[in-house]
Short mmCIF file of C-alpha atoms and ligand atoms in Angstrom, two decimals:
data_model
loop_
_atom_site.label_atom_id
_atom_site.label_comp_id
_atom_site.label_asym_id
_atom_site.label_seq_id
_atom_site.Cartn_x
_atom_site.Cartn_y
_atom_site.Cartn_z
CA MET A 14 -0.12 0.08 0.39
CA LEU A 15 1.42 3.38 -1.10
CA ASP A 16 1.27 6.44 0.53
CA LEU A 17 0.41 8.66 -1.88
CA LYS A 18 0.21 8.37 -5.93
CA ILE A 19 0.06 10.95 -8.76
CA ILE A 20 -1.91 10.00 -11.82
CA ASN A 21 -2.83 11.90 -14.74
CA GLY A 22 0.69 13.75 -14.79
CA ASN A 23 3.09 14.47 -17.94
CA VAL A 24 6.12 13.38 -15.74
CA PHE A 25 9.61 15.37 -16.52
CA ILE A 26 12.65 13.54 -15.42
CA PRO A 27 15.32 16.14 -16.27
CA GLY A 28 17.84 14.58 -19.12
CA SER A 29 15.19 12.15 -19.92
CA GLY A 30 12.28 14.06 -21.09
CA PHE A 31 8.49 14.12 -20.38
CA PHE A 32 6.96 10.51 -20.09
CA ASN A 33 2.93 9.49 -19.18
CA LEU A 34 3.64 7.60 -15.88
CA GLU A 35 2.00 7.48 -12.51
CA VAL A 36 4.13 8.22 -8.90
CA GLY A 37 3.59 5.92 -6.17
CA ILE A 38 5.03 7.29 -3.14
CA LYS A 39 5.84 5.44 0.00
CA ASP A 40 7.74 6.41 3.33
CA GLY A 41 8.85 9.94 2.00
CA LYS A 42 10.83 8.53 -1.12
CA VAL A 43 9.32 7.72 -4.82
CA ALA A 44 8.44 4.00 -4.61
CA VAL A 45 7.31 3.61 -8.08
CA LEU A 46 7.13 4.62 -11.50
CA GLY A 47 4.57 2.94 -14.01
CA ASP A 48 1.03 2.36 -15.51
CA SER A 49 -1.93 3.05 -13.81
CA LYS A 50 -1.97 -0.93 -13.91
CA ASP A 51 1.24 -1.49 -11.85
CA MET A 52 0.41 0.82 -9.22
CA PRO A 53 -0.78 -0.50 -5.92
CA GLU A 54 -3.57 1.31 -4.04
CA ALA A 55 -2.58 4.24 -2.03
CA SER A 56 -4.26 5.74 0.57
CA GLU A 57 -4.28 9.21 -1.00
CA THR A 58 -4.39 9.86 -4.85
CA VAL A 59 -4.06 13.71 -6.47
CA ASP A 60 -5.29 13.61 -9.80
CA ALA A 61 -2.32 16.13 -11.75
CA GLY A 62 -5.25 16.49 -14.09
CA GLY A 63 -2.69 16.34 -17.25
CA ASN A 64 -0.23 18.69 -15.92
CA ILE A 65 3.11 18.63 -15.47
CA VAL A 66 5.19 17.12 -12.80
CA MET A 67 8.22 17.64 -11.78
CA PRO A 68 11.04 17.51 -9.41
CA GLY A 69 10.87 19.69 -6.61
CA VAL A 70 12.86 22.96 -7.59
CA ILE A 71 16.34 23.23 -5.86
CA ASP A 72 17.37 27.31 -5.22
CA PRO A 73 20.75 27.12 -5.07
CA HIS A 74 21.20 30.65 -3.39
CA ILE A 75 19.21 32.46 -0.76
CA HIS A 76 20.21 33.82 2.47
CA LEU A 77 18.53 33.79 5.66
CA GLY A 78 18.77 35.65 9.05
CA ILE A 79 20.28 39.01 7.62
CA PHE A 80 17.35 41.51 8.41
CA GLY A 81 15.06 39.28 10.84
CA GLU A 82 16.15 36.22 13.14
CA PHE A 83 17.07 32.74 11.84
CA ALA A 84 14.47 31.05 13.07
CA MET A 85 11.76 33.28 12.32
CA GLU A 86 12.87 33.30 8.11
CA CYS A 87 14.11 30.07 8.13
CA GLU A 88 10.18 29.19 8.80
CA HIS A 89 8.20 31.49 6.94
CA GLU A 90 10.78 31.96 4.06
CA THR A 91 10.93 28.11 3.91
CA ARG A 92 6.77 28.10 3.18
CA ALA A 93 7.23 31.04 0.63
CA ALA A 94 9.80 28.55 -1.33
CA LEU A 95 7.31 25.60 -0.90
CA ALA A 96 4.30 27.72 -2.04
CA GLY A 97 6.73 28.48 -4.92
CA GLY A 98 7.36 25.16 -5.92
CA VAL A 99 11.10 25.37 -4.02
CA THR A 100 11.91 22.27 -2.02
CA SER A 101 14.99 22.65 -1.30
CA ALA A 102 17.51 25.84 -0.92
CA GLY A 103 20.87 26.37 -0.50
CA VAL A 104 21.53 29.27 2.41
CA PHE A 105 24.98 31.49 1.96
CA MET A 106 26.14 31.77 6.01
CA GLY A 107 28.22 34.74 6.71
CA GLY A 108 30.14 36.23 9.45
CA GLY A 109 33.63 36.56 10.37
CA GLU A 110 33.28 34.17 13.33
CA SER A 111 34.17 30.14 13.53
CA TYR A 112 31.37 28.40 12.54
CA LEU A 113 32.18 25.23 14.50
CA PRO A 114 29.86 26.27 17.93
CA GLN A 115 27.38 27.64 15.63
CA LEU A 116 26.13 24.95 13.54
CA GLY A 117 25.22 22.64 15.48
CA SER A 118 22.54 24.80 16.77
CA LEU A 119 21.01 26.43 13.09
CA ILE A 120 20.89 22.88 12.07
CA GLU A 121 18.36 22.28 15.35
CA THR A 122 16.41 25.52 14.05
CA VAL A 123 16.19 24.33 10.56
CA GLU A 124 15.00 21.04 11.46
CA GLN A 125 12.21 22.59 13.78
CA LYS A 126 11.01 25.46 12.01
CA ALA A 127 11.74 24.64 7.75
CA SER A 128 8.86 23.70 5.06
CA ALA A 129 11.93 22.77 2.79
CA ASP A 130 15.11 21.43 2.79
CA LEU A 131 18.04 23.42 3.20
CA PHE A 132 21.56 22.92 3.20
CA PHE A 133 24.98 25.56 4.00
CA HIS A 134 27.80 27.43 1.90
CA LEU A 135 29.89 28.71 4.45
CA SER A 136 31.30 31.96 3.62
CA ILE A 137 35.32 32.45 4.10
CA PHE A 138 36.50 35.30 5.09
CA THR A 139 39.49 34.68 7.40
CA ASP A 140 42.34 31.98 8.05
CA GLU A 141 40.48 30.45 11.46
CA GLN A 142 37.70 29.78 9.04
CA MET A 143 39.87 28.24 6.10
CA ASP A 144 41.46 26.04 8.43
CA GLU A 145 38.03 24.35 9.88
CA MET A 146 37.03 23.66 6.20
CA ASP A 147 37.68 20.10 6.60
CA GLU A 148 35.87 20.11 9.49
CA CYS A 149 33.07 21.48 8.50
CA TYR A 150 32.62 18.67 6.42
CA LYS A 151 33.63 15.91 8.80
CA GLN A 152 30.64 16.66 11.70
CA PHE A 153 28.28 18.70 9.23
CA GLY A 154 28.36 17.57 5.68
CA VAL A 155 29.22 21.23 4.40
CA THR A 156 30.69 20.50 1.03
CA SER A 157 30.55 24.08 -0.54
CA PHE A 158 32.46 27.46 0.27
CA LYS A 159 31.92 30.92 -0.94
CA PHE A 160 34.58 33.58 -1.40
CA TYR A 161 33.52 37.02 -2.52
CA MET A 162 36.11 38.95 -4.60
CA ALA A 163 33.96 42.05 -3.75
CA GLY A 164 32.76 42.53 -0.11
CA VAL A 165 30.21 45.20 1.05
CA LYS A 166 30.66 48.49 1.71
CA GLY A 167 30.40 49.12 5.49
CA VAL A 168 29.46 45.62 6.33
CA PHE A 169 32.34 43.39 5.70
CA PRO A 170 35.32 43.29 3.15
CA GLY A 171 35.94 41.06 0.18
CA VAL A 172 39.15 38.63 0.15
CA THR A 173 42.00 38.71 -1.94
CA ASP A 174 42.99 36.44 -4.94
CA GLY A 175 45.65 34.96 -2.80
CA PHE A 176 43.46 34.43 0.06
CA ILE A 177 41.44 32.56 -2.61
CA TYR A 178 43.91 30.66 -4.23
CA GLU A 179 44.80 28.95 -1.17
CA GLY A 180 40.77 28.52 0.09
CA PHE A 181 40.89 26.56 -3.91
CA LYS A 182 43.19 24.42 -3.13
CA LYS A 183 41.80 23.52 0.26
CA VAL A 184 38.81 22.87 -2.10
CA ALA A 185 40.60 20.86 -4.51
CA SER A 186 41.54 19.14 -1.64
CA MET A 187 38.94 17.84 -0.71
CA GLY A 188 38.09 15.99 -3.52
CA ASP A 189 36.00 16.56 -6.91
CA ARG A 190 32.28 16.46 -4.83
CA ALA A 191 33.81 19.76 -2.89
CA ILE A 192 32.91 23.23 -4.57
CA ALA A 193 34.10 26.91 -4.18
CA CYS A 194 31.96 29.57 -5.08
CA THR A 195 32.90 33.44 -5.64
CA HIS A 196 30.68 36.32 -6.18
CA CYS A 197 32.51 38.06 -8.80
CA GLU A 198 33.20 41.48 -9.09
CA ASP A 199 36.36 43.47 -8.97
CA GLN A 200 36.73 45.10 -5.53
CA SER A 201 38.82 48.12 -6.94
CA VAL A 202 36.23 49.00 -10.01
CA ILE A 203 33.33 48.92 -7.61
CA ASP A 204 34.75 51.29 -5.24
CA ILE A 205 36.16 54.14 -7.25
CA ALA A 206 32.19 53.57 -9.14
CA PHE A 207 30.72 54.14 -5.95
CA ASP A 208 32.26 56.50 -4.53
CA LYS A 209 31.86 58.82 -7.95
CA VAL A 210 27.97 57.87 -7.61
CA ALA A 211 27.59 58.75 -4.13
CA LYS A 212 29.29 62.00 -4.65
CA GLU A 213 27.62 63.23 -8.06
CA LYS A 214 24.19 61.75 -7.19
CA PRO A 215 23.20 61.02 -4.03
CA ASN A 216 19.61 61.10 -4.33
CA GLY A 217 19.73 59.29 -7.18
CA THR A 218 17.63 56.49 -8.65
CA LEU A 219 17.59 52.40 -8.98
CA ALA A 220 19.44 53.06 -12.27
CA ASP A 221 21.99 55.57 -10.99
CA TRP A 222 22.57 52.86 -8.32
CA SER A 223 23.33 50.27 -10.96
CA GLU A 224 26.24 52.28 -12.33
CA THR A 225 28.00 51.30 -8.66
CA GLY A 226 28.73 48.03 -10.24
CA PRO A 227 30.27 48.46 -13.75
CA ASN A 228 29.30 45.43 -15.73
CA MET A 229 33.24 45.41 -16.56
CA ALA A 230 34.03 45.12 -12.63
CA GLU A 231 31.79 41.46 -12.84
CA GLU A 232 33.55 40.69 -16.06
CA GLU A 233 37.00 40.86 -15.19
CA ALA A 234 36.37 39.04 -11.57
CA ILE A 235 34.93 36.51 -13.36
CA MET A 236 38.21 36.05 -15.64
CA ARG A 237 40.05 35.87 -12.23
CA ALA A 238 37.80 33.71 -10.74
CA CYS A 239 38.28 30.93 -13.65
CA TYR A 240 41.95 31.71 -14.01
CA LEU A 241 42.38 30.47 -10.36
CA ALA A 242 40.36 27.50 -10.43
CA GLU A 243 42.28 26.75 -13.16
CA GLN A 244 45.59 26.87 -11.19
CA ALA A 245 44.54 25.36 -7.90
CA GLY A 246 42.30 22.36 -9.52
CA ASN A 247 38.95 23.25 -7.77
CA ARG A 248 35.06 23.17 -9.20
CA LEU A 249 34.21 26.39 -9.10
CA TYR A 250 30.37 27.95 -9.23
CA ILE A 251 30.17 31.50 -9.79
CA VAL A 252 27.00 32.78 -8.13
CA HIS A 253 23.96 35.18 -9.33
CA ILE A 254 25.84 36.22 -13.00
CA SER A 255 24.21 39.75 -13.14
CA THR A 256 25.82 40.88 -17.01
CA LYS A 257 25.52 39.94 -20.94
CA ASP A 258 29.34 40.72 -20.90
CA GLY A 259 29.97 38.67 -17.35
CA ALA A 260 27.73 35.95 -19.06
CA ASP A 261 29.83 36.26 -22.18
CA ARG A 262 32.76 35.53 -21.23
CA PHE A 263 31.65 33.20 -18.87
CA ALA A 264 30.81 31.15 -21.69
CA LEU A 265 34.15 31.43 -23.34
CA LEU A 266 36.11 30.45 -20.44
CA ARG A 267 34.41 27.46 -19.64
CA LYS A 268 35.48 26.39 -23.26
CA ASN A 269 38.90 25.56 -21.30
CA GLU A 270 38.39 21.79 -20.14
CA ASN A 271 41.20 22.30 -17.62
CA CYS A 272 38.81 24.87 -16.13
CA ARG A 273 35.36 22.93 -14.43
CA VAL A 274 33.00 25.62 -14.10
CA TYR A 275 29.54 26.69 -13.17
CA GLY A 276 27.43 29.38 -13.71
CA GLU A 277 24.68 30.90 -11.84
CA THR A 278 22.17 33.58 -12.62
CA THR A 279 18.92 35.08 -10.34
CA SER A 280 15.34 35.07 -11.79
CA ALA A 281 15.76 38.90 -10.70
CA TYR A 282 18.31 39.72 -13.20
CA LEU A 283 16.26 37.44 -15.69
CA SER A 284 13.12 39.11 -15.29
CA VAL A 285 13.03 42.93 -14.19
CA ASN A 286 15.80 45.31 -14.37
CA LYS A 287 16.78 49.06 -13.62
CA HIS A 288 13.73 50.77 -15.27
CA ASP A 289 10.93 49.09 -13.52
CA PRO A 290 8.47 50.95 -11.14
CA PHE A 291 9.27 49.72 -8.52
CA GLY A 292 12.83 52.07 -7.91
CA LEU A 293 14.78 51.43 -4.95
CA LEU A 294 12.70 48.32 -3.81
CA GLY A 295 15.00 46.63 -6.36
CA LYS A 296 18.39 47.94 -4.83
CA MET A 297 20.81 44.41 -5.34
CA LEU A 298 24.16 43.99 -4.72
CA PRO A 299 25.57 43.24 -7.73
CA PRO A 300 23.04 45.64 -9.07
CA LEU A 301 19.46 44.92 -11.78
CA ARG A 302 20.83 46.00 -15.14
CA ASP A 303 19.43 46.98 -18.33
CA GLN A 304 17.22 45.34 -20.89
CA ALA A 305 20.07 44.21 -22.61
CA ASP A 306 21.97 41.79 -19.79
CA THR A 307 18.53 40.25 -19.38
CA ASP A 308 18.44 39.32 -23.38
CA GLY A 309 21.51 38.55 -22.82
CA LEU A 310 21.21 36.58 -19.97
CA TRP A 311 18.51 34.60 -21.68
CA GLU A 312 20.45 33.82 -24.39
CA ASN A 313 23.08 32.23 -22.24
CA VAL A 314 20.60 30.18 -20.81
CA ARG A 315 19.61 28.82 -24.13
CA GLN A 316 22.69 28.07 -25.32
CA ASP A 317 23.52 26.16 -22.16
CA ASN A 318 26.05 28.97 -20.95
CA ILE A 319 24.42 29.28 -17.92
CA ASP A 320 23.55 25.84 -15.23
CA THR A 321 20.88 26.61 -12.65
CA PHE A 322 18.82 29.97 -11.32
CA GLY A 323 19.03 31.12 -7.89
CA THR A 324 17.04 33.98 -6.19
CA ASP A 325 19.85 34.98 -3.87
CA ASN A 326 16.81 36.17 -1.67
CA VAL A 327 17.10 38.00 1.20
CA SER A 328 13.49 39.16 2.79
CA MET A 329 12.92 41.90 4.91
CA THR A 330 9.92 44.31 5.18
CA LYS A 331 9.48 47.72 3.46
CA ALA A 332 10.44 49.53 6.56
CA VAL A 333 13.51 47.68 7.10
CA LYS A 334 14.26 48.16 3.39
CA GLN A 335 13.61 52.05 3.50
CA ALA A 336 13.49 53.07 -0.02
CA GLU A 337 12.61 56.30 1.24
CA ALA A 338 16.38 56.59 2.81
CA GLY A 339 17.45 57.35 -1.07
CA MET A 340 19.68 55.39 -2.84
CA LEU A 341 22.41 55.23 -0.39
CA GLY A 342 20.40 54.61 2.34
CA ALA A 343 18.08 51.60 1.35
CA MET A 344 19.09 48.26 2.26
CA PRO A 345 19.70 45.88 -0.70
CA GLY A 346 18.22 42.99 -1.14
CA TYR A 347 14.33 41.79 -1.99
CA PRO A 348 12.32 38.38 -0.91
CA ILE A 349 11.61 37.10 -3.79
CA LEU A 350 11.29 33.25 -3.44
CA GLN A 351 7.72 32.48 -3.99
CA THR A 352 7.87 34.35 -7.58
CA HIS A 353 10.94 32.29 -8.65
CA LEU A 354 9.41 29.74 -11.13
CA PRO A 355 6.84 31.43 -12.14
CA ALA A 356 9.11 34.79 -13.21
CA ILE A 357 11.62 32.02 -14.56
CA LEU A 358 8.72 30.73 -16.60
CA THR A 359 6.97 33.36 -17.48
CA GLU A 360 10.07 35.42 -19.04
CA GLY A 361 11.58 31.93 -20.50
CA TYR A 362 8.92 29.80 -21.60
CA HIS A 363 6.60 32.40 -22.17
CA LYS A 364 7.71 35.36 -23.67
CA ARG A 365 11.35 33.73 -25.12
CA ASN A 366 10.01 30.50 -25.92
CA VAL A 367 12.84 28.78 -23.90
CA PRO A 368 12.52 24.96 -23.93
CA ILE A 369 10.56 24.17 -21.04
CA GLU A 370 12.86 20.95 -20.83
CA THR A 371 16.04 23.72 -20.79
CA ILE A 372 14.30 25.69 -17.91
CA LEU A 373 12.98 22.99 -15.45
CA THR A 374 16.30 20.71 -16.22
CA LYS A 375 18.40 24.25 -14.83
CA ALA A 376 15.64 24.69 -11.63
CA THR A 377 16.08 20.94 -10.62
CA MET A 378 19.02 18.46 -11.65
CA ASN A 379 21.57 20.65 -12.75
CA PRO A 380 21.85 22.74 -8.72
CA ALA A 381 21.78 18.67 -7.58
CA LYS A 382 24.50 17.41 -9.54
CA ILE A 383 26.39 20.61 -8.72
CA TYR A 384 26.01 20.38 -4.94
CA GLY A 385 26.18 16.41 -4.67
CA LEU A 386 22.23 15.84 -3.79
CA PHE A 387 21.55 13.61 -6.79
CA PRO A 388 19.64 11.61 -7.70
CA GLN A 389 18.23 12.21 -3.88
CA LYS A 390 17.33 15.54 -5.07
CA GLY A 391 16.89 16.52 -8.82
CA THR A 392 15.16 14.14 -10.62
CA ILE A 393 11.70 11.96 -9.96
CA ALA A 394 13.44 8.23 -9.79
CA VAL A 395 12.52 5.04 -7.73
CA GLY A 396 14.30 5.64 -4.41
CA SER A 397 14.61 9.77 -4.89
CA ASP A 398 12.89 11.72 -2.09
CA ALA A 399 9.27 12.76 -3.02
CA ASP A 400 9.13 16.52 -3.48
CA ILE A 401 7.56 16.76 -6.47
CA VAL A 402 5.31 20.18 -8.14
CA ILE A 403 2.36 19.96 -10.62
CA LEU A 404 3.06 22.85 -12.60
CA ASP A 405 0.05 24.49 -14.05
CA LEU A 406 2.14 25.86 -16.88
CA ASN A 407 -0.64 28.36 -17.88
CA LYS A 408 -2.14 29.52 -15.19
CA GLU A 409 -2.02 33.28 -14.74
CA ARG A 410 -1.92 35.13 -11.62
CA VAL A 411 -1.47 38.68 -10.18
CA VAL A 412 0.90 39.23 -8.00
CA ARG A 413 -0.03 41.22 -4.57
CA ALA A 414 2.43 40.91 -1.97
CA ASP A 415 -0.31 40.81 0.82
CA GLU A 416 -1.01 37.17 -0.88
CA LEU A 417 2.65 35.75 -0.72
CA PHE A 418 3.74 33.38 1.76
CA SER A 419 6.97 35.47 2.78
CA TYR A 420 7.04 37.64 5.83
CA GLY A 421 8.15 40.40 3.87
CA ASP A 422 5.52 42.80 2.64
CA PHE A 423 6.76 43.80 -1.17
CA SER A 424 7.50 42.23 -4.94
CA LEU A 425 9.31 43.29 -7.44
CA TYR A 426 6.15 41.75 -9.20
CA GLU A 427 3.51 43.62 -7.47
CA GLY A 428 0.58 44.06 -9.89
CA LYS A 429 2.28 42.15 -13.03
CA THR A 430 1.00 38.45 -13.78
CA LEU A 431 2.99 35.62 -13.99
CA THR A 432 2.56 32.84 -15.69
CA GLY A 433 3.03 29.05 -14.76
CA TRP A 434 2.98 28.27 -11.22
CA PRO A 435 2.62 25.37 -8.56
CA SER A 436 -0.77 24.03 -7.81
CA VAL A 437 0.09 21.15 -5.92
CA VAL A 438 3.24 20.63 -4.33
CA VAL A 439 4.04 17.20 -2.39
CA LYS A 440 7.20 17.59 0.13
CA SER A 441 9.07 14.12 1.48
CA GLY A 442 5.63 12.37 0.36
CA LYS A 443 2.95 14.62 1.61
CA VAL A 444 0.74 16.87 0.19
CA ALA A 445 2.35 20.59 1.27
CA TYR A 446 0.62 23.29 -0.41
CA LYS A 447 -2.65 23.02 -2.35
CA ASP A 448 -5.46 25.50 -3.16
CA ASP A 449 -2.74 28.38 -1.87
CA LYS A 450 -2.62 26.98 1.46
CA ILE A 451 0.21 25.34 3.03
CA ILE A 452 -1.01 22.21 4.93
CA VAL A 453 2.05 21.09 6.88
CA GLU A 454 3.65 21.83 9.90
CA PRO A 455 6.76 23.80 10.30
CA GLY A 456 9.94 21.09 10.50
CA THR A 457 8.77 19.22 7.22
CA GLY A 458 11.79 20.42 6.13
CA SER A 459 15.28 18.98 7.35
CA TYR A 460 18.66 20.37 6.96
CA LEU A 461 20.65 17.86 4.04
CA ARG A 462 23.98 16.34 5.19
CA ARG A 463 26.65 15.59 2.00
CA THR A 464 29.27 13.85 1.31
CA LEU A 465 32.43 13.95 -0.54
ZN1 LIG B 509 23.78 35.82 -2.10
#
């Protein structure tokens, strides 16, 4: 007897295609894939109504606990994630302290509060943190480490190429399932650009803010990061590529087979730009760009030069965002998890005819493979976790922030129609989201320990 079966679905298996199969689930795992005649009885049946049945989306890039308490954000933002079809997410952790004394209780919080599964990437700023990378793996199953080529002005500094090279060698020594991530912007270029904009246009617009991070600063840093990874011999993942120039350059660099690099862009860079009406609510690092950048990023998605889609979600309320404090005073970041998949489908599939297989593979299997979660995650196969989305590809919905699950009270898509929304989300074998309601309790999500 199965716990759950999903019938009448067009099942998407990344790398293989679409199949008319039923999915049988038991004990949180996919137990059977087959025709209705092969399918045992189940205590619960969900009729997909001919819609796509796909693996849960993996958002490899979110932040929790920056502007709100970690536990609170863990609870609320993973519910927003689930409602958007995101069943697993990678959380970038930061700060200058040793991670070893912190990780145990953070993982406990995830197990108690999260509704989606979470894994951690550790940002490495100090020698102490670098020395403890092996131990963070042994005790807590962390296999990904981030290096900021540029910091956030007034918050934390970036690290030098020498430090990054040492860190990359350390990642290389951990083996081929370990990976380094880099935020690619050249510190000196953006410092000069920032000072100029801050002086000349202190009350600037979002378009002026964009000038604080020139495109070439990203492109140049991507070149350096790829070079350092080639020298150190580690796998490298470039987070949030935001410019056409950066993506085009990355496409050339990855042709070098001595360089094992993966690239991410975000749903925001793929769907909104610096001229959009939300103004300074869109302040971000790296900044939102031009329409030409969005177009260039999509072209690179289509050509398979970009591997994954993240959100870089940083939730906060409008009161904390302080858009009214002006270009310099407003905080960077926005809540965007629940609209991640719909925004990508609207811009990529509906507006640009990017093949649905391309989009869904980059949203599911690719991040699972890159971060050592495959085939537990990122596919629908016997034995894989039953994290499954029934996707209504043509469902239109006007975005209203007050109807979304984030505790953040604004959306970059406010009043816009996005097309392509999850109708049902199954998490760990249970129907978790249906009819715009979350029907599981906090703690349904787990911490994902990874192995080398
Ligand atoms: Zn980030």
